Amino acid sequence: MRSLYGQYATAVVDLGKQWAGHVRDLGLQIWHGQAAAASVLVIVIGVTWWKARAGSWVPRLLGRLWERLSTLLGASLVVMSCSSVLIDMTDTVVHVNRFPFSITFETPNSAPVLHGPPLNTAVNVVVILALWLGCRALTESDAEISFGKWDIDMEKTFAPLATMSGVGLFLYVANDPYTRSLLADEENPLRIAVIMIGLLLVRVGGWTPQPQEPLLVSRCRNYLYRLQTVQSSTSGFTTGASQLLSLGSTHSTSVSTIPPNYPELVEVFRGLLTLIAAEKARSNETVVIAIDEVDRLGSDIKALAFLAEIKAILGIPHVHFLISVADDVAAAFVRRGLPHRDVTDSSLDDIVHVQPSTLEESQKVLAERSSALKAPHAMLAHTLSGGILRDLLRYGLQIKEMQEKANSYELTDISRHLILEELSETLAGFRTLLSKSQWTQETSSILNDVRTLGGHLRNPCKCTYNALRHALEQFAFSTPPAPATPRDPVSELQQPINDPQPLIDEACAYAYFSLTLLDIFSTEGFDRRTLQAAMEGPYGDPERLAEARQELGISPYSTRALITKIREAWSLPSAPTPLRNFPRPRPGECSLHPAGT
C-alpha cells in the first residue's frame, strides 16, 4: 500500500478532481438547460425508477447485471494483471488515453525477444511443482496401497512429502536469480492490488444478501426467550461526606430462568397462535398441533388433568389440535354427561376410535412387508395380535425370521414354535405376579401346575411334546373350584387386595386360547378345516379368533365362553385328552434327547 500510495496517489487525486469537475459542469449544463439530451435522459431514468419503485424487477435486474459484470470485470482485471508480465518481457510500452479513450502499444524498432526463464529454472520449477501437486493429491485421496502384510497410510506417508516439496518450491523461487528479479519488479505492487481487486469482484458477484427473517419467526424466538429467561437491571447513585468528598454509582444486570405466569402465558401464546393461523389462512393453509402419547403420562387421571391444563389454548380459529389418547380417556368422552360432565366434554370436539384391523386389512399390510407371508401365516399373526397393528408387525417379523432361519414355510412347525414361545413368556410373567400374592394350603396347588407347564415350555421338543400338550390341557381346562357354602358378600369385601384368583383365571384363559390356536394351526389340513369351520356358523369365522384375543384384555370369563363356542365350530374337544391317546412323535433323532437317552 505504501508503494502504491507513493507512485499513484498524486495521479489518482488529479484524476478524481478532473472527473469531479466534469460531473459539476454537466450538472450545471443540465440545470441551465444547455444539455438537452442529458436532461431528457435524466428525466426518463427518474420517471422509470419512480414508476418501478413498488416492483421487484428493477432490483432483480440490477442484481443480475451486477453479478454478470462484476464477475467479468474481476476476471478481466486478473487476466490483464498477469498478462502485463508478458508485455514487460517484450519491452512494449502501453499508452492509455482518457479523452478520447484509446489504448496504444509502442514496440521497439527491433523485433521483440521474450526474455523467458532459463531452461534449467523452468524445468526445476515444473518438477518441484508437479511433485508438490502429486503429493497433495495422494494425501487427499482414499486409495489404499498394500505390500504383502503392510498397509500404507496415504495421508501419513505423503503429507510430509507434500510439505517438504512445498517448502522446497518456495525456497527455490526465492533464491533463483531469475525468479528473484521477477519478484522484485517495481510494478508488482500494482499487479498484486489489481489481482486482489479482481478476485474480490469475482467473489462479490455471486453474493446475495440473506432474506429478512419473517416477523412471526422473530416473535416466536422472542417468545421462547421470554419463557426461558428474565433480565433485571439495577442502578444506584451514592454520595458521601468525609475528609474527601466521595461520589460513585453502581449498575448490575442479571439473567436467570423463571417459571412463567400462567394467565399471561396463555394470553401471549393464544395471540401468537392467532397470528400464525391468520398468516397461514391467507394462503389457504391450516395449522395443526399434534400431541402424541398422552396415555404415557401414567394414568387416565393424569391424562384428564393434562387436557384440563391445555384447555385454555383450545378454540383458536384455523388451529386444530390432534391429540392421541388411550381408550379409557376416550371412553370418558364417549359417555360424557353420564352421570356427570368432565373436562373431555368441553375440551374435545370429536373422538375417532382406531379400531383393530380386520383379517383382510392385516393380510394386505403383511403382504406389503414380505411376499413370503401367505394367507395362513397372516391369519396366525392376526390372531395372536388381535388386529393391533403394532403387535401384528412384530409377529409378522418373527414369522419371517423363522422362515429364513429354518428355510421352511410349514405352518404347523412355525405356528407351534411361535405359540409355545408366546405362551412361555406370558406364563413367566403370570408366575412373577403370582409370587406377590397371598397363598394358602388349599389354593397353592395351582402353582405346581404352572411350574410343571413352564418346565415343559422351556425346552420343547418332539420327544416331550405329548407331555407338554397334556400339561397344557390340564391347565387350560381347569376352572376355579366352586365354594362349598354360599358366598357371603361381607366376607368377599374383606378379602385381601392381592387375591391370586383373578390372576389364575386370566392365566387359565390365556392357556385355553393358546391351546385352541395349537389345535387349529398346528394340525395338518388347515385349509380343509378352515372351510368346514366356516360352514358351522359365525363362530367358525377366522375373525372370531382375533376377537377372542381382544376379549382377553377385558375379562377371562367372557373369553372362555367365546373360545368354547369357537372350539365347537372347529370340532375341537371340550375336555382334556388322556395322555395315552396322544400320537407318538415321528421317528428321528431329537437334538435335545439323543437316541437311547
XYZ file of C-alpha atoms in Angstrom:
597
model
C 0.000 0.000 0.000
C 2.890 2.379 0.740
C 4.407 1.682 -2.676
C 1.080 2.257 -4.440
C 0.462 5.447 -2.494
C 3.897 6.816 -3.375
C 3.519 6.051 -7.090
C -0.131 6.755 -7.835
C -1.538 8.972 -5.045
C -0.959 12.231 -6.945
C -2.288 10.785 -10.210
C -5.419 9.409 -8.531
C -6.133 12.744 -6.813
C -5.726 14.645 -10.082
C -7.970 12.147 -11.875
C -10.605 12.495 -9.176
C -10.548 16.282 -9.431
C -10.927 16.099 -13.197
C -13.921 13.744 -13.012
C -15.498 15.844 -10.284
C -15.110 18.914 -12.482
C -16.692 17.091 -15.427
C -19.650 15.990 -13.308
C -20.089 19.513 -11.884
C -20.005 21.067 -15.332
C -22.500 18.516 -16.675
C -24.836 19.134 -13.743
C -24.736 22.914 -14.309
C -25.380 22.445 -18.019
C -28.421 20.271 -17.265
C -29.713 22.771 -14.704
C -29.402 25.721 -17.114
C -30.958 23.774 -19.978
C -27.823 23.715 -22.081
C -27.597 19.883 -22.347
C -30.954 18.847 -23.788
C -30.054 15.205 -24.464
C -28.669 14.683 -20.970
C -31.742 16.410 -19.451
C -34.159 14.142 -21.302
C -32.132 11.079 -20.324
C -32.168 12.067 -16.631
C -35.949 12.680 -16.726
C -36.625 9.316 -18.386
C -34.453 7.475 -15.866
C -36.094 9.277 -12.939
C -39.675 8.637 -14.120
C -38.899 4.981 -14.871
C -37.325 4.493 -11.479
C -40.297 6.139 -9.731
C -42.815 4.001 -11.599
C -40.908 0.832 -10.744
C -40.388 1.676 -7.085
C -43.046 -0.835 -5.928
C -41.929 -3.618 -8.271
C -39.130 -6.107 -7.813
C -37.901 -6.344 -11.393
C -35.593 -3.354 -11.161
C -33.586 -4.596 -8.142
C -33.591 -8.065 -9.661
C -32.316 -6.698 -12.994
C -29.632 -4.625 -11.286
C -28.620 -7.637 -9.222
C -28.228 -9.818 -12.298
C -26.256 -7.095 -14.118
C -24.019 -6.669 -11.107
C -23.470 -10.418 -10.876
C -22.518 -10.727 -14.553
C -20.497 -7.514 -14.891
C -18.590 -7.838 -11.620
C -17.522 -11.390 -12.455
C -16.489 -10.379 -15.976
C -14.685 -7.250 -14.732
C -12.884 -9.152 -11.963
C -11.715 -11.926 -14.315
C -10.547 -9.298 -16.826
C -8.503 -7.496 -14.188
C -6.823 -10.741 -13.112
C -6.008 -11.698 -16.714
C -4.707 -8.218 -17.542
C -2.535 -8.103 -14.457
C -0.982 -11.487 -15.206
C -0.510 -10.702 -18.916
C 1.309 -7.489 -18.051
C 4.328 -9.637 -17.189
C 4.492 -10.867 -20.793
C 4.149 -7.297 -22.053
C 7.130 -6.235 -19.930
C 9.180 -9.108 -21.355
C 8.682 -7.752 -24.890
C 9.712 -4.232 -23.865
C 6.342 -2.942 -25.095
C 5.031 0.376 -23.730
C 1.250 0.748 -23.283
C -0.346 4.212 -23.530
C -3.910 4.738 -22.243
C -5.687 7.951 -23.318
C -8.753 9.020 -21.345
C -10.193 11.688 -23.673
C -10.914 10.197 -26.069
C -10.436 6.744 -24.629
C -7.852 4.679 -26.526
C -5.094 2.142 -25.890
C -1.906 2.124 -27.982
C 1.142 -0.131 -27.861
C 4.617 1.205 -28.600
C 7.081 -1.530 -29.583
C 10.870 -1.168 -30.102
C 12.316 -0.886 -33.603
C 13.987 -4.276 -33.395
C 11.990 -7.477 -33.204
C 10.914 -8.147 -29.627
C 12.579 -11.049 -27.912
C 10.849 -12.700 -24.965
C 13.203 -12.792 -22.036
C 11.885 -16.096 -20.749
C 13.335 -18.058 -17.852
C 16.405 -20.215 -18.382
C 15.781 -23.832 -19.283
C 17.098 -25.242 -16.016
C 14.984 -22.826 -13.985
C 11.809 -23.741 -15.887
C 12.497 -27.480 -15.569
C 13.239 -27.261 -11.854
C 10.114 -25.219 -11.144
C 7.924 -27.607 -13.161
C 9.381 -30.706 -11.484
C 9.064 -29.347 -7.935
C 5.566 -28.015 -8.652
C 4.467 -31.371 -10.111
C 5.919 -33.187 -7.078
C 4.051 -30.901 -4.686
C 0.735 -31.239 -6.538
C 1.130 -35.040 -6.794
C 1.829 -35.424 -3.069
C -1.163 -33.221 -2.271
C -3.412 -35.329 -4.482
C -2.198 -38.592 -2.948
C -2.646 -37.196 0.572
C -6.294 -36.286 -0.060
C -7.135 -39.480 -1.983
C -8.865 -42.500 -0.434
C -6.695 -45.043 -2.264
C -5.090 -47.885 -0.323
C -1.716 -49.462 -1.133
C -0.641 -52.793 0.322
C 2.712 -54.540 0.105
C 2.223 -58.011 1.457
C 1.263 -57.673 5.102
C 1.925 -53.920 5.258
C -0.774 -51.337 4.528
C 0.463 -47.867 3.581
C -1.453 -44.926 5.017
C -1.586 -42.372 2.204
C -2.090 -39.353 4.439
C 0.681 -40.159 6.904
C 3.117 -41.110 4.118
C 2.633 -38.324 1.565
C 1.626 -35.419 3.852
C 5.259 -34.836 4.991
C 6.436 -35.146 1.380
C 3.886 -32.564 0.276
C 5.053 -30.184 2.999
C 8.706 -30.669 2.104
C 8.090 -30.165 -1.629
C 6.031 -27.031 -0.962
C 8.751 -25.537 1.226
C 11.357 -26.509 -1.382
C 9.392 -24.782 -4.146
C 9.146 -21.613 -2.053
C 12.866 -21.584 -1.239
C 13.875 -22.263 -4.840
C 11.693 -19.466 -6.197
C 13.000 -17.088 -3.547
C 16.705 -17.856 -4.238
C 16.792 -18.319 -8.029
C 18.217 -15.156 -9.745
C 15.578 -15.094 -12.472
C 12.571 -15.529 -10.201
C 14.050 -13.059 -7.712
C 14.145 -10.434 -10.449
C 10.511 -11.135 -11.249
C 9.521 -10.853 -7.584
C 11.462 -7.597 -7.218
C 9.787 -5.887 -10.178
C 8.638 -2.382 -9.213
C 5.267 -2.971 -10.918
C 4.409 -5.955 -8.705
C 2.551 -3.911 -6.034
C 0.170 -2.642 -8.699
C -0.262 -6.121 -10.172
C -0.993 -7.629 -6.761
C -3.522 -4.898 -5.972
C -5.289 -5.407 -9.310
C -5.359 -9.191 -8.834
C -6.830 -8.826 -5.331
C -9.475 -6.371 -6.583
C -10.347 -8.716 -9.451
C -10.695 -11.728 -7.158
C -12.804 -9.653 -4.783
C -15.148 -8.609 -7.615
C -15.490 -12.240 -8.765
C -16.335 -13.290 -5.222
C -18.740 -10.424 -4.602
C -20.534 -11.092 -7.902
C -22.094 -14.279 -6.530
C -23.020 -12.787 -3.166
C -26.646 -12.160 -2.319
C -27.954 -10.692 0.925
C -29.724 -13.009 3.309
C -33.520 -12.734 3.227
C -35.131 -10.854 6.026
C -36.419 -13.020 8.848
C -40.239 -13.244 8.868
C -41.984 -11.304 11.586
C -43.645 -14.421 13.019
C -40.308 -16.173 13.360
C -38.894 -13.203 15.260
C -41.916 -13.141 17.560
C -41.649 -16.874 18.208
C -37.950 -16.546 19.051
C -38.627 -13.605 21.373
C -41.473 -15.545 22.995
C -39.233 -18.551 23.604
C -36.532 -16.324 25.091
C -39.123 -14.679 27.311
C -40.330 -18.073 28.551
C -36.830 -19.200 29.422
C -35.212 -16.110 30.934
C -35.867 -12.890 32.792
C -33.463 -9.983 32.734
C -33.254 -7.491 35.586
C -31.190 -4.312 35.781
C -30.474 -2.164 38.819
C -28.731 1.208 39.093
C -27.659 3.222 42.103
C -26.029 6.552 42.973
C -24.049 7.071 46.150
C -22.540 10.163 47.774
C -20.639 10.645 50.994
C -19.076 13.417 53.061
C -15.871 12.587 54.841
C -12.410 14.080 54.794
C -12.647 13.866 50.997
C -15.872 14.145 49.045
C -16.867 10.738 47.607
C -19.132 10.201 44.606
C -19.960 6.918 42.885
C -22.544 4.826 41.041
C -23.394 1.133 40.702
C -25.005 -0.878 37.890
C -25.705 -4.584 37.624
C -27.526 -6.848 35.181
C -28.556 -10.461 35.700
C -30.305 -13.093 33.572
C -31.999 -16.088 35.206
C -34.732 -18.584 34.423
C -38.187 -18.196 35.979
C -41.468 -20.113 35.666
C -43.893 -18.121 33.509
C -47.100 -16.678 34.907
C -49.927 -18.967 33.750
C -52.571 -16.357 32.729
C -50.003 -14.250 30.911
C -48.535 -17.354 29.292
C -51.947 -18.380 27.958
C -52.762 -14.901 26.682
C -49.458 -14.402 24.859
C -49.442 -17.915 23.414
C -53.021 -17.586 22.148
C -52.089 -14.307 20.499
C -49.052 -15.889 18.860
C -51.089 -18.860 17.580
C -53.731 -16.466 16.261
C -51.127 -14.577 14.225
C -49.642 -17.794 12.878
C -53.074 -19.161 11.936
C -54.059 -15.892 10.242
C -50.810 -15.914 8.244
C -51.444 -19.499 7.079
C -55.130 -18.883 6.423
C -54.277 -16.209 3.844
C -52.588 -18.945 1.793
C -55.441 -21.461 2.403
C -53.391 -23.465 4.906
C -54.363 -24.792 8.310
C -52.311 -25.042 11.487
C -52.403 -28.496 13.115
C -50.761 -29.078 16.501
C -50.285 -32.804 17.196
C -49.875 -34.049 20.775
C -48.991 -37.737 20.873
C -48.686 -40.347 23.612
C -50.893 -38.600 26.185
C -51.550 -42.002 27.758
C -47.826 -42.192 28.627
C -48.441 -39.669 31.408
C -49.216 -42.590 33.697
C -52.979 -42.914 34.165
C -56.295 -41.649 32.855
C -56.464 -39.202 35.782
C -53.170 -37.571 34.742
C -54.272 -37.519 31.099
C -57.508 -35.750 32.016
C -55.541 -33.296 34.161
C -53.312 -32.567 31.161
C -56.366 -31.870 28.993
C -57.626 -29.513 31.673
C -54.309 -27.626 31.525
C -54.271 -27.149 27.736
C -57.989 -26.398 27.570
C -57.178 -22.684 27.820
C -55.446 -22.619 24.416
C -58.111 -24.555 22.510
C -60.708 -22.918 20.294
C -58.422 -20.650 18.224
C -59.750 -20.073 14.675
C -57.918 -22.045 11.960
C -55.953 -24.009 14.602
C -56.733 -27.690 15.090
C -55.368 -29.919 17.848
C -54.842 -33.606 17.139
C -54.441 -35.476 20.430
C -53.864 -39.215 20.774
C -55.299 -40.639 23.982
C -55.792 -44.075 25.447
C -59.097 -45.938 25.321
C -60.005 -45.107 28.912
C -59.754 -41.352 28.250
C -61.754 -41.759 25.040
C -64.367 -43.730 26.951
C -64.759 -40.798 29.337
C -65.601 -38.585 26.370
C -68.000 -41.073 24.802
C -70.074 -41.335 27.986
C -69.984 -37.568 28.600
C -72.830 -36.360 30.737
C -73.415 -39.841 32.199
C -73.648 -39.376 35.128
C -71.684 -36.102 35.164
C -69.602 -33.986 32.802
C -65.832 -33.843 32.922
C -63.025 -31.962 31.145
C -63.296 -34.010 27.935
C -66.835 -32.783 27.313
C -65.655 -29.173 26.965
C -62.179 -29.837 25.502
C -62.608 -32.289 22.637
C -64.818 -31.864 19.590
C -64.767 -35.438 18.397
C -63.243 -38.815 19.157
C -62.026 -41.036 16.323
C -61.615 -44.541 17.710
C -58.933 -46.520 15.867
C -60.424 -49.987 15.571
C -58.238 -53.095 15.312
C -57.617 -54.152 11.762
C -59.666 -56.872 10.132
C -58.179 -60.065 8.747
C -58.301 -58.696 5.219
C -56.523 -55.493 6.265
C -53.881 -57.443 8.171
C -53.204 -59.630 5.137
C -52.779 -56.533 2.989
C -50.372 -54.938 5.480
C -48.228 -58.057 5.832
C -48.218 -58.667 2.074
C -46.566 -55.254 1.634
C -43.831 -56.276 4.108
C -42.948 -59.650 2.605
C -44.214 -61.903 -0.160
C -43.375 -64.969 1.965
C -46.171 -64.188 4.444
C -49.039 -66.038 2.829
C -52.681 -66.062 3.938
C -52.299 -68.769 6.671
C -49.249 -67.000 8.158
C -51.082 -63.654 8.054
C -54.059 -65.267 9.798
C -51.737 -66.591 12.542
C -50.169 -63.153 13.096
C -53.610 -61.506 13.011
C -54.952 -63.920 15.625
C -52.007 -63.538 18.009
C -52.086 -59.729 17.743
C -55.844 -59.326 17.904
C -55.627 -56.928 14.955
C -53.427 -54.398 16.817
C -51.082 -53.027 14.147
C -48.005 -52.742 16.358
C -48.249 -56.380 17.505
C -49.224 -57.512 14.005
C -45.969 -56.186 12.543
C -43.986 -57.739 15.393
C -45.488 -61.188 14.858
C -45.088 -60.846 11.095
C -41.376 -60.119 11.586
C -40.992 -63.134 13.889
C -42.653 -65.431 11.344
C -40.416 -64.099 8.585
C -37.297 -64.669 10.712
C -38.409 -68.233 11.475
C -38.910 -68.903 7.772
C -35.445 -67.608 6.900
C -33.739 -69.372 9.808
C -35.328 -72.792 9.246
C -35.607 -72.368 5.458
C -39.125 -73.762 5.773
C -42.622 -72.379 5.265
C -44.544 -75.177 7.053
C -47.395 -73.597 9.004
C -47.545 -76.418 11.534
C -43.919 -76.030 12.669
C -43.877 -72.227 12.613
C -47.190 -71.868 14.448
C -46.251 -74.436 17.132
C -42.940 -72.723 17.806
C -44.424 -69.199 17.884
C -47.465 -70.075 20.019
C -45.439 -72.011 22.583
C -42.855 -69.233 22.753
C -45.549 -66.612 23.452
C -47.192 -68.913 25.997
C -43.881 -69.458 27.796
C -43.198 -65.724 28.094
C -46.747 -64.987 29.251
C -46.778 -67.714 31.907
C -43.409 -66.471 33.191
C -44.962 -63.050 33.657
C -48.016 -64.543 35.427
C -45.756 -66.560 37.725
C -43.900 -63.384 38.739
C -47.199 -61.694 39.585
C -48.491 -64.743 41.430
C -45.404 -64.729 43.647
C -46.584 -61.440 45.134
C -49.980 -62.855 46.180
C -51.061 -64.446 49.455
C -51.393 -68.228 49.277
C -52.913 -70.893 51.498
C -52.607 -74.658 51.617
C -55.849 -75.036 49.664
C -55.039 -72.583 46.893
C -51.363 -73.310 46.334
C -51.896 -76.407 44.153
C -52.249 -74.229 41.059
C -48.610 -73.110 41.453
C -47.479 -76.696 40.875
C -49.448 -76.786 37.600
C -47.897 -73.509 36.445
C -44.410 -74.719 37.345
C -44.905 -78.060 35.563
C -46.216 -76.417 32.404
C -43.425 -73.816 32.459
C -40.816 -76.583 32.760
C -42.159 -78.271 29.602
C -42.239 -74.949 27.737
C -38.626 -74.072 28.466
C -37.229 -76.939 26.340
C -39.962 -78.077 23.923
C -39.086 -80.883 21.503
C -40.733 -83.771 19.673
C -39.994 -86.230 22.464
C -41.687 -84.201 25.197
C -44.439 -82.582 23.113
C -47.069 -85.093 24.246
C -46.329 -84.434 27.916
C -46.353 -80.694 27.240
C -49.687 -80.954 25.440
C -51.193 -82.939 28.300
C -50.000 -80.427 30.909
C -51.321 -77.551 28.802
C -54.768 -79.184 28.519
C -54.927 -79.879 32.256
C -54.131 -76.237 32.995
C -56.325 -74.746 30.256
C -59.465 -76.753 31.109
C -59.116 -76.199 34.837
C -61.804 -73.993 36.364
C -61.912 -72.354 39.786
C -63.456 -74.709 42.373
C -66.983 -73.909 43.459
C -67.325 -72.869 47.090
C -68.803 -75.438 49.426
C -71.029 -72.857 51.100
C -72.812 -69.836 49.645
C -70.600 -66.788 49.444
C -71.090 -64.077 51.944
C -70.980 -60.583 50.346
C -69.448 -59.192 53.518
C -66.671 -61.758 53.517
C -65.960 -61.072 49.852
C -65.430 -57.409 50.639
C -62.990 -58.398 53.370
C -60.819 -60.485 51.025
C -57.222 -59.266 50.620
C -56.480 -56.971 47.720
C -53.763 -59.302 46.393
C -56.116 -62.242 45.949
C -54.455 -64.570 43.369
C -57.703 -65.963 41.958
C -58.172 -63.248 39.234
C -54.617 -63.824 38.012
C -55.155 -67.585 37.952
C -58.325 -67.150 35.910
C -56.516 -64.909 33.449
C -53.627 -67.379 33.099
C -56.014 -70.290 32.520
C -57.956 -68.292 29.918
C -54.749 -67.430 28.048
C -53.657 -71.072 28.152
C -57.105 -72.043 26.833
C -56.622 -69.560 23.985
C -53.127 -70.891 23.188
C -54.393 -74.484 23.215
C -57.108 -73.554 20.735
C -54.550 -71.934 18.411
C -52.366 -75.069 18.609
C -55.338 -77.243 17.690
C -56.212 -75.030 14.726
C -52.847 -74.003 13.238
C -50.530 -76.887 14.254
C -52.652 -79.691 12.829
C -52.485 -80.981 9.277
C -55.214 -79.990 6.807
C -55.564 -76.345 7.802
C -57.294 -75.194 4.596
C -59.830 -78.045 4.695
C -60.669 -77.484 8.358
C -60.999 -73.730 7.790
C -63.680 -74.330 5.152
C -65.513 -76.792 7.398
C -65.478 -74.353 10.323
C -66.825 -71.540 8.142
C -69.823 -73.743 7.313
C -70.638 -74.206 11.023
C -71.767 -70.618 11.531
C -70.379 -67.247 12.675
C -68.115 -68.760 15.346
C -66.225 -70.624 12.653
C -65.150 -67.355 11.042
C -61.369 -66.831 11.484
C -62.125 -63.287 12.622
C -63.568 -64.733 15.884
C -60.073 -65.873 16.889
C -58.804 -62.283 16.860
C -61.884 -61.210 18.810
C -61.028 -63.812 21.452
C -57.541 -62.288 21.741
C -59.091 -58.843 22.205
C -61.545 -60.231 24.782
C -58.604 -61.416 26.915
C -57.955 -57.771 27.778
C -61.476 -57.375 29.161
C -62.473 -60.494 31.083
C -61.177 -64.088 31.259
C -64.695 -65.390 31.847
C -66.244 -63.938 28.701
C -63.128 -65.035 26.817
C -63.556 -68.641 27.958
C -67.186 -68.673 26.836
C -66.251 -67.289 23.410
C -63.376 -69.772 22.953
C -65.661 -72.667 23.868
C -68.064 -71.739 21.073
C -65.132 -71.353 18.655
C -63.867 -74.834 19.558
C -67.316 -76.275 18.913
C -67.385 -74.679 15.458
C -63.908 -76.113 14.692
C -64.917 -79.571 16.060
C -62.288 -79.477 18.810
C -62.574 -81.494 22.047
C -64.032 -79.783 25.097
C -62.147 -81.853 27.683
C -58.532 -82.940 28.233
C -57.306 -85.841 26.110
C -55.817 -88.803 28.034
C -52.058 -88.983 27.692
C -52.174 -92.489 26.188
C -54.292 -91.236 23.278
C -51.643 -88.800 22.033
C -49.857 -89.907 18.849
C -46.215 -90.876 19.157
C -43.606 -88.481 17.749
C -42.260 -89.094 14.279
C -39.184 -91.301 14.069
C -35.949 -89.411 14.056
C -33.198 -88.394 16.415
C -34.018 -85.429 18.673
C -31.353 -82.752 19.123
C -32.211 -82.381 22.819
C -32.714 -86.066 23.618
C -30.398 -88.301 21.535
C -31.374 -91.890 20.820
C -31.035 -94.189 23.783
C -31.431 -91.471 26.460
